Short mmCIF file of C-alpha atoms in Angstrom, two decimals:
data_model
loop_
_atom_site.label_atom_id
_atom_site.label_comp_id
_atom_site.label_asym_id
_atom_site.label_seq_id
_atom_site.Cartn_x
_atom_site.Cartn_y
_atom_site.Cartn_z
CA MET M 6 162.61 185.25 218.77
CA LYS M 7 162.08 185.28 222.58
CA VAL M 8 159.55 182.96 223.83
CA VAL M 9 157.10 184.50 226.33
CA SER M 10 154.84 182.63 228.71
CA LEU M 11 151.11 183.62 228.28
CA GLN M 12 150.59 182.75 231.90
CA THR M 13 153.26 185.10 233.01
CA LYS M 14 152.11 187.70 230.54
CA LEU M 15 148.58 187.49 231.93
CA ILE M 16 149.71 187.68 235.64
CA LYS M 17 152.12 190.80 234.81
CA THR M 18 149.26 192.43 232.88
CA SER M 19 146.75 192.02 235.73
CA MET M 20 149.33 193.27 238.33
CA MET M 21 150.42 196.11 236.40
CA SER M 22 146.71 197.34 235.89
CA SER M 23 146.16 196.79 239.47
CA ILE M 24 149.33 198.69 240.47
CA VAL M 25 148.27 201.76 238.17
CA VAL M 26 144.83 201.87 239.69
CA GLY M 27 146.31 201.68 243.17
CA CYS M 28 148.67 204.45 242.48
CA VAL M 29 146.00 206.71 240.99
CA ALA M 30 143.74 205.93 243.89
CA LEU M 31 146.78 206.75 246.34
CA LEU M 32 147.36 210.10 244.56
CA LEU M 33 143.49 210.94 244.74
CA PHE M 34 143.63 210.02 248.41
CA VAL M 35 146.63 212.42 248.97
CA PHE M 36 145.03 215.26 247.19
CA ILE M 37 141.57 214.93 248.84
CA SER M 38 143.33 214.41 252.29
CA ILE M 39 145.48 217.57 251.71
CA TYR M 40 142.27 219.54 250.66
CA GLN M 41 140.36 218.29 253.66
CA THR M 42 143.17 218.94 256.06
CA MET M 43 143.64 222.49 254.90
CA GLN M 44 140.00 223.16 255.25
CA VAL M 45 139.75 221.59 258.82
CA GLN M 46 142.86 223.48 259.99
CA ASP M 47 141.82 226.73 258.41
CA GLU M 48 138.52 226.60 260.31
CA ILE M 49 140.29 225.99 263.40
CA MET M 50 142.48 228.96 262.72
CA ASP M 51 139.25 231.04 262.13
CA GLU M 52 137.57 229.78 265.12
CA ILE M 53 140.58 230.90 267.36
CA SER M 54 140.60 234.35 265.62
CA ASP M 55 136.97 234.67 266.50
CA MET M 56 137.34 233.64 269.95
CA LEU M 57 140.37 236.18 270.35
CA LEU M 58 138.17 238.98 268.96
CA ILE M 59 134.97 238.45 270.76
CA SER M 60 135.84 236.53 274.06
CA ASP M 61 136.98 237.70 277.41
CA LEU M 62 140.42 236.29 277.64
CA THR M 63 140.36 236.40 281.30
CA THR M 64 137.54 233.80 281.55
CA THR M 65 137.55 230.09 280.38
CA SER M 66 137.65 231.30 276.68
CA GLY M 67 141.26 232.03 277.17
CA GLN M 68 141.82 228.54 278.50
CA GLN M 69 140.06 227.00 275.55
CA ILE M 70 142.30 229.12 273.13
CA ASP M 71 145.48 227.81 274.77
CA GLU M 72 144.17 224.20 274.56
CA LEU M 73 143.33 224.60 270.89
CA SER M 74 146.58 226.11 270.05
CA ASP M 75 148.66 223.61 271.99
CA GLN M 76 146.85 220.70 270.30
CA PHE M 77 147.30 221.91 266.75
CA ASP M 78 150.65 223.85 267.24
CA ILE M 79 148.89 227.10 266.43
CA GLN M 80 150.42 230.41 267.48
CA TYR M 81 148.40 233.68 267.64
CA ARG M 82 148.84 237.36 268.34
CA LEU M 83 146.04 240.06 269.37
CA SER M 84 146.94 243.61 269.00
CA ASN M 85 145.39 247.11 268.36
CA GLN M 86 146.99 249.83 266.35
CA HIS M 87 149.76 250.39 268.78
CA TYR M 88 150.23 247.47 271.26
CA VAL M 89 150.20 243.88 271.55
CA LEU M 90 147.34 242.82 273.89
CA THR M 91 148.15 239.21 274.05
CA GLN M 92 149.99 236.45 272.20
CA SER M 93 150.79 232.79 272.67
CA GLU M 94 153.92 231.95 274.77
CA ASP M 95 155.73 230.27 271.92
CA PHE M 96 154.91 232.98 269.27
CA GLN M 97 157.97 232.88 266.94
CA LEU M 98 157.13 235.32 264.18
CA GLU M 99 159.94 237.78 263.77
CA GLN M 100 160.76 240.66 261.39
CA PRO M 101 161.48 240.60 258.45
CA TYR M 102 159.49 237.74 256.92
CA TYR M 103 158.29 237.01 253.39
CA GLN M 104 154.46 236.61 253.01
CA PHE M 105 152.11 236.01 250.19
CA ALA M 106 148.50 235.14 249.67
CA ILE M 107 146.66 232.93 247.26
CA ALA M 108 143.05 233.60 246.18
CA ARG M 109 142.02 235.17 249.41
CA LYS M 110 143.75 237.93 251.34
CA ASP M 111 142.89 236.88 254.95
CA TYR M 112 144.69 233.44 254.34
CA GLY M 113 148.22 233.15 253.18
CA PHE M 114 151.63 231.78 253.65
CA ILE M 115 154.71 233.13 255.49
CA TRP M 116 158.30 231.89 254.73
CA GLN M 117 160.57 232.33 257.74
CA ASN M 118 163.67 230.51 258.96
CA HIS M 119 163.65 228.12 255.97
CA GLN M 120 160.21 226.92 257.11
CA LEU M 121 156.76 227.49 255.42
CA TRP M 122 153.92 228.77 257.74
CA ARG M 123 150.22 229.09 257.25
CA ARG M 124 148.89 232.56 258.01
CA TYR M 125 145.39 234.01 258.96
CA THR M 126 144.58 237.42 259.67
CA ALA M 127 141.40 239.19 260.82
CA GLU M 128 140.41 242.68 262.17
CA ASP M 129 137.43 243.99 264.25
CA ALA M 130 136.24 247.13 262.63
CA GLN M 131 134.75 248.62 265.83
CA SER M 132 137.55 247.80 268.20
CA LYS M 133 140.31 248.23 265.69
CA MET M 134 141.87 245.04 267.00
CA GLN M 135 143.98 242.69 264.70
CA VAL M 136 144.54 238.88 264.98
CA LEU M 137 147.48 237.08 263.51
CA VAL M 138 147.28 233.25 263.59
CA ILE M 139 150.05 231.09 262.24
CA GLN M 140 150.89 227.42 262.02
CA PRO M 141 153.89 225.38 260.72
CA LEU M 142 152.57 223.78 257.45
CA GLU M 143 154.55 220.67 258.29
CA GLU M 144 152.38 220.23 261.35
CA ARG M 145 149.34 219.91 259.16
CA PHE M 146 150.83 217.12 257.09
CA GLU M 147 152.54 215.09 259.73
CA ALA M 148 149.27 213.04 260.25
CA LEU M 149 148.73 212.94 256.73
CA TRP M 150 152.28 211.46 256.07
CA HIS M 151 151.54 208.64 258.60
CA SER M 152 148.23 207.93 256.70
CA PHE M 153 150.00 207.88 253.32
CA VAL M 154 152.61 205.46 254.67
CA GLY M 155 150.06 203.22 256.10
CA TYR M 156 147.94 203.23 252.97
CA SER M 157 151.00 202.52 250.90
CA LEU M 158 151.99 199.36 253.19
CA ILE M 159 148.30 198.17 252.93
CA LEU M 160 148.41 198.58 249.11
CA ILE M 161 151.59 196.56 248.93
CA MET M 162 150.15 193.84 251.04
CA VAL M 163 146.99 193.76 248.75
CA TRP M 164 149.26 193.48 245.57
CA MET M 165 151.11 190.62 247.12
CA MET M 166 148.07 188.91 247.99
CA GLN M 167 146.58 189.51 244.47
CA TRP M 168 149.77 188.26 242.91
CA ILE M 169 149.36 184.95 244.90
CA ILE M 170 145.69 184.54 243.98
CA LEU M 171 146.27 185.52 240.30
CA HIS M 172 149.24 182.93 240.08
CA PHE M 173 147.06 180.24 241.53
CA LEU M 174 143.73 181.04 239.74
CA ILE M 175 145.43 181.48 236.35
CA LYS M 176 147.45 178.46 236.58
CA ARG M 177 144.39 176.54 237.52
CA GLN M 178 142.63 177.78 234.18
CA PHE M 179 145.73 177.02 232.16
CA LYS M 180 145.22 173.29 233.04
CA MET M 181 142.90 172.92 230.21
CA ILE M 182 145.42 174.38 227.85
CA HIS M 183 148.04 171.90 229.23
CA GLN M 184 145.49 169.13 228.92
CA LEU M 185 144.86 170.07 225.25
CA SER M 186 148.56 170.25 224.60
CA THR M 187 149.09 166.72 226.08
CA GLN M 188 146.27 165.34 223.89
CA ILE M 189 147.81 166.95 220.92
CA SER M 190 151.38 165.53 221.79
CA GLU M 191 149.88 162.00 222.05
CA LYS M 192 148.79 162.16 218.49
CA ASN M 193 150.70 160.20 215.90
CA ALA M 194 150.40 158.72 212.45
CA ASP M 195 148.55 155.63 213.92
CA ASP M 196 146.15 157.85 215.87
CA LEU M 197 144.76 160.93 214.12
CA ARG M 198 141.14 160.80 215.58
CA PRO M 199 139.59 164.17 216.51
CA ILE M 200 140.01 165.62 219.95
CA GLU M 201 136.98 165.67 222.06
CA SER M 202 135.94 169.16 222.69
CA GLY M 203 133.53 168.16 225.68
CA ASP M 204 136.47 168.38 228.04
CA ILE M 205 137.48 171.90 226.90
CA GLU M 206 135.33 174.51 228.65
CA LEU M 207 137.12 177.56 227.47
CA LYS M 208 135.23 179.38 224.80
CA GLU M 209 138.30 180.79 223.23
CA LEU M 210 139.72 177.47 222.62
CA GLN M 211 136.93 175.96 220.69
CA PRO M 212 137.73 177.71 217.45
CA MET M 213 141.31 176.56 217.55
CA LEU M 214 140.23 173.00 218.58
CA LYS M 215 137.80 172.82 215.60
CA GLN M 216 140.52 173.75 213.12
CA LEU M 217 143.01 171.48 214.78
CA ASN M 218 140.49 168.58 214.19
CA HIS M 219 140.17 169.48 210.54
CA LEU M 220 143.64 169.41 210.07
CA LEU M 221 143.89 166.00 211.79
CA GLN M 222 141.13 164.96 209.45
CA ARG M 223 142.94 166.07 206.34
CA LEU M 224 146.32 164.69 207.54
CA ASP M 225 144.65 161.29 208.09
CA GLN M 226 143.19 161.45 204.62
CA SER M 227 146.74 162.39 203.21
CA LEU M 228 148.38 159.47 204.93
CA GLN M 229 145.84 156.99 203.76
CA ALA M 230 146.20 158.34 200.20
CA GLU M 231 150.01 158.02 200.56
CA GLN M 232 149.88 154.61 201.85
CA ARG M 233 147.43 153.60 199.04
CA PHE M 234 149.90 155.28 196.46
CA THR M 235 152.81 153.46 197.95
CA ALA M 236 151.07 150.07 197.78
CA ASP M 237 149.90 150.75 194.19
CA ALA M 238 153.30 151.98 193.11
CA SER M 239 155.05 149.01 194.55
CA HIS M 240 152.79 146.48 192.60
CA GLU M 241 152.50 148.47 189.48
CA LEU M 242 156.10 149.43 189.02
CA ARG M 243 158.00 146.52 190.48
CA SER M 244 156.19 143.84 188.20
CA PRO M 245 156.87 145.58 184.80
CA LEU M 246 160.45 146.24 185.63
CA SER M 247 161.15 142.76 186.65
CA ALA M 248 159.48 141.48 183.61
CA ILE M 249 161.61 143.81 181.36
CA GLN M 250 164.66 142.50 183.16
CA MET M 251 163.82 138.92 182.37
CA ARG M 252 163.06 139.70 178.76
CA LEU M 253 166.41 141.62 178.51
CA GLN M 254 168.30 138.33 179.84
CA LEU M 255 166.41 136.31 177.16
CA LEU M 256 167.36 138.74 174.38
CA GLN M 257 170.92 138.66 175.61
CA ARG M 258 171.09 134.94 175.20
CA LYS M 259 169.40 135.06 171.88
CA TYR M 260 171.47 137.85 170.49
CA PRO M 261 174.99 137.58 172.13
CA GLU M 262 176.36 139.94 169.62
CA ARG M 263 174.46 142.77 171.16
CA ALA M 264 175.32 141.77 174.74
CA THR M 265 176.94 145.16 175.48
CA ASP M 266 173.76 147.07 174.64
CA PHE M 267 171.68 144.68 176.80
CA VAL M 268 174.00 145.03 179.77
CA GLN M 269 173.55 148.76 179.73
CA MET M 270 169.70 148.35 179.46
CA GLN M 271 169.83 145.97 182.38
CA GLN M 272 171.84 148.40 184.44
CA ASP M 273 169.28 151.01 183.83
CA VAL M 274 166.46 148.72 184.69
CA SER M 275 168.30 147.80 187.97
CA ARG M 276 168.83 151.37 188.79
CA GLY M 277 165.03 151.78 188.29
CA ILE M 278 164.40 148.92 190.62
CA GLN M 279 166.92 150.06 193.23
CA THR M 280 165.49 153.59 193.05
CA LEU M 281 161.82 152.12 193.66
CA GLU M 282 163.08 150.07 196.52
CA ASN M 283 164.70 153.16 198.14
CA LEU M 284 161.35 155.06 197.79
CA LEU M 285 159.45 152.16 199.41
CA LEU M 286 162.08 151.95 202.16
CA LEU M 287 161.92 155.79 202.95
CA ALA M 288 157.94 155.23 203.08
CA ARG M 289 158.37 152.53 205.64
CA LEU M 290 160.86 154.55 207.83
CA ASP M 291 158.63 157.49 208.06
CA PRO M 292 156.58 156.49 211.10
CA GLU M 293 157.69 158.35 214.28
CA HIS M 294 157.63 155.34 216.72
CA ALA M 295 161.26 154.50 216.55
CA GLU M 296 160.80 152.29 219.79
CA ASN M 297 158.70 149.88 217.51
CA LEU M 298 161.66 149.07 215.43
CA PRO M 299 162.76 145.47 215.99
CA ARG M 300 166.53 145.32 217.34
CA THR M 301 168.93 142.63 218.17
CA HIS M 302 172.40 142.58 219.49
CA PHE M 303 175.05 142.03 216.73
CA PRO M 304 178.86 142.68 216.20
CA LEU M 305 179.07 145.74 213.88
CA ASP M 306 182.52 144.53 212.40
CA VAL M 307 180.64 141.61 211.04
CA VAL M 308 178.10 143.65 209.23
CA MET M 309 181.09 145.84 207.87
CA ASN M 310 182.77 142.87 206.43
CA GLU M 311 179.42 141.66 204.70
CA VAL M 312 179.12 145.16 203.25
CA ILE M 313 182.61 145.32 201.89
CA GLN M 314 182.02 141.89 200.18
CA THR M 315 178.81 143.08 198.51
CA GLN M 316 180.56 146.17 197.15
CA ALA M 317 183.91 144.35 196.19
CA LEU M 318 182.68 143.76 192.66
CA PHE M 319 181.71 147.36 192.13
CA ALA M 320 184.99 148.51 193.51
CA ASN M 321 187.08 146.11 191.45
CA GLU M 322 185.25 147.31 188.22
CA LYS M 323 186.85 150.79 188.88
CA SER M 324 190.09 149.46 190.27
CA ILE M 325 189.38 151.07 193.70
CA GLN M 326 191.13 149.87 196.73
CA LEU M 327 189.12 149.51 199.97
CA HIS M 328 190.98 150.09 203.16
CA LEU M 329 189.48 148.81 206.29
CA GLN M 330 191.07 149.80 209.76
CA ARG M 331 189.68 148.53 213.00
CA GLY M 332 190.25 150.17 216.31
CA GLU M 333 191.26 148.37 219.46
CA GLY M 334 188.64 146.40 221.42
CA ILE M 335 186.04 146.15 218.53
CA ASP M 336 184.37 143.38 220.35
CA ARG M 337 181.09 144.90 221.79
CA THR M 338 177.87 144.28 220.18
CA VAL M 339 175.49 147.06 219.13
CA PHE M 340 171.67 146.95 219.66
CA ALA M 341 170.10 147.93 216.56
CA ASN M 342 168.05 146.74 213.51
CA GLN M 343 170.80 144.64 211.62
CA GLN M 344 169.05 144.92 208.26
CA LEU M 345 168.76 148.63 208.34
CA ILE M 346 172.28 149.22 209.57
CA PHE M 347 173.50 147.03 206.60
CA THR M 348 171.56 149.10 204.20
CA CYS M 349 172.98 152.29 205.71
CA ILE M 350 176.55 151.23 205.63
CA ARG M 351 176.14 149.83 202.06
CA ASN M 352 174.67 152.98 200.82
CA ILE M 353 177.52 155.12 202.19
CA LEU M 354 180.28 152.79 200.72
CA ASP M 355 178.39 152.59 197.47
CA ASN M 356 178.23 156.44 197.35
CA ALA M 357 182.05 156.45 198.12
CA ILE M 358 182.91 154.05 195.56
CA ARG M 359 180.63 155.78 192.99
CA TYR M 360 182.28 159.15 193.49
CA THR M 361 185.87 158.00 193.64
CA PRO M 362 188.07 158.29 190.47
CA GLU M 363 189.27 155.10 188.94
CA HIS M 364 192.32 153.61 190.63
CA GLY M 365 191.49 155.56 193.65
CA ASN M 366 191.10 154.60 197.43
CA VAL M 367 188.27 154.38 199.97
CA TYR M 368 189.31 154.62 203.76
CA ILE M 369 187.13 152.85 206.24
CA ARG M 370 187.75 153.21 209.81
CA LEU M 371 185.63 151.50 212.69
CA GLU M 372 186.49 152.56 216.26
CA GLN M 373 184.96 151.87 219.72
CA GLN M 374 184.32 154.66 222.01
CA ARG M 375 183.33 154.31 225.68
CA GLN M 376 179.51 154.30 224.92
CA SER M 377 179.28 154.19 221.31
CA PHE M 378 180.69 153.08 217.89
CA GLU M 379 182.18 155.33 215.31
CA LEU M 380 182.26 154.64 211.69
CA ILE M 381 184.21 156.84 209.39
CA VAL M 382 184.12 156.44 205.61
CA GLU M 383 186.37 158.76 203.34
CA ASN M 384 187.02 158.68 199.59
CA GLU M 385 189.51 160.31 197.41
CA GLY M 386 188.48 163.22 195.21
CA GLN M 387 189.64 166.19 193.28
CA GLU M 388 187.13 168.85 193.98
CA VAL M 389 186.43 170.87 197.08
CA ILE M 390 182.86 170.47 198.49
CA ALA M 391 181.10 173.77 199.21
CA THR M 392 179.68 174.41 202.68
CA ALA M 393 176.21 174.91 201.25
CA VAL M 394 176.45 171.28 199.47
CA LEU M 395 177.51 169.79 202.84
CA ALA M 396 174.71 171.33 204.52
CA ARG M 397 172.17 169.73 202.21
CA LEU M 398 173.73 166.31 201.85
CA GLY M 399 171.00 163.76 203.20
CA GLU M 400 168.10 165.63 201.66
CA ARG M 401 165.78 163.41 199.45
CA PHE M 402 166.74 163.53 195.78
CA TYR M 403 169.42 166.15 196.25
CA ARG M 404 172.29 165.98 193.83
CA VAL M 405 175.15 168.31 193.11
CA LEU M 406 174.62 170.18 190.04
CA GLY M 407 176.95 169.04 187.30
CA THR M 408 177.47 165.61 188.85
CA ARG M 409 178.27 163.05 186.15
CA THR M 410 177.81 160.07 188.30
CA GLN M 411 174.36 158.37 188.03
CA GLY M 412 172.20 158.26 191.17
CA SER M 413 168.92 158.96 192.56
CA GLY M 414 169.72 161.27 195.45
CA LEU M 415 168.09 158.92 198.01
CA GLY M 416 171.12 156.88 199.36
CA LEU M 417 172.41 159.37 201.88
CA SER M 418 168.78 160.57 202.84
CA ILE M 419 168.06 156.94 203.67
CA CYS M 420 171.22 156.62 205.76
CA ARG M 421 170.18 159.76 207.67
CA LYS M 422 166.78 158.45 208.44
CA ILE M 423 168.14 155.07 209.55
CA ILE M 424 170.60 156.76 211.91
CA GLU M 425 167.78 159.06 213.22
CA LEU M 426 165.65 155.97 214.13
CA HIS M 427 168.53 154.63 215.99
CA HIS M 428 169.19 157.99 217.89
CA GLY M 429 172.60 158.09 216.42
CA LYS M 430 174.44 161.00 214.67
CA ILE M 431 175.54 161.29 211.11
CA ASP M 432 177.76 164.19 209.82
CA PHE M 433 179.22 164.97 206.38
CA ALA M 434 182.60 166.96 206.06
CA GLN M 435 185.30 167.61 203.58
CA SER M 436 187.76 164.62 203.62
CA GLN M 437 191.46 165.11 203.85
CA TYR M 438 191.85 162.79 200.81
CA GLY M 439 189.89 165.31 198.76
CA GLY M 440 186.44 163.71 198.75
CA LEU M 441 183.72 163.19 201.35
CA LYS M 442 184.02 162.21 204.94
CA VAL M 443 181.00 160.49 206.50
CA THR M 444 180.94 159.96 210.27
CA ILE M 445 178.44 157.84 212.06
CA GLN M 446 178.08 157.45 215.75
CA LEU M 447 175.80 154.68 217.19
CA MET M 448 175.16 153.79 220.85
#
């Protein structure tokens, strides 16, 4: 979906409406100017005709007629039934020509030599004299064309000025929206106080601000309830599970012949305690401020060795071989939270061992890039992992249907969260050995 700027859209809408109104005004100006020009020029032709019929052409009247005809490029011819009495010097009407009239018979148009002329005819009933006055139509609209061009240039300049003013004023009004956006972006899990509405003057933003404050209030209540639930769950669940585990140890000593059953029960209880600790760890990792995470410089290969030592017993139970390969120059320290990185690598290695068949192999490779470390863990397997399954790995409580291996579905989700807090990258892919390939990049 294409993202559109509201500010740009408002400017475009305002400019388009102004352009449409300006074009309509320009068309009205053209139509009114054409009508007025035709009226004025027709009156001048009528006046010249009257002067020719009633005036003595040998006096000053004839000079006035010549001045008018020269000024407006009007040509005339005065004749009786048989002779041409007088005509203008540049009279160009030749036979044959095509003429037609619209509405009035005395006014009409003549088409001659690929040019349109305005025609006016008049006749004196007593003297039987006839007057024909013609004028090139393009002469009438030459001045109108100059006016049209000038008005268009003025409109373009007005539109440019309007665009600059709109851009400045709308951008100024949008400062309130940007201010509100900044206040919203500053909100986090530690600060869910309502946004003050006194600084927002726009009436249209008040309903949205009101609903946003209601949302912040409900979110604050939800987070407080979640924190209370986490604290209560930690106290109410961990204590009974620890007590059950202690009683199982006492029963195991008292009834050694049932040791196998007690061991299975202890594993179930331990798995419940581990699931609880994972849930609490996820709850502690949820805050957004990763910069507040305590970090130190430590060698990553040392942490890798500690993880392998903790998982060695689990691997020996399934006769699984752990193959560790270090790249050249693994001597630089990583700046991160050592305990969280230890937990992440332990969960990944535990997952690899858990899903590797007995007498299988797990391959661990630690390499140092220019600006980062890369840790790759692969295990052997016999099934092809679907793309849809790879895409969902790392989701909380997600486990592949039909998996017989016990687990809570939280290990990889904890790893993903830890790597995100360190601004790193974690990828899941099909391993060349048939199992899962986990790649972690840390700066």
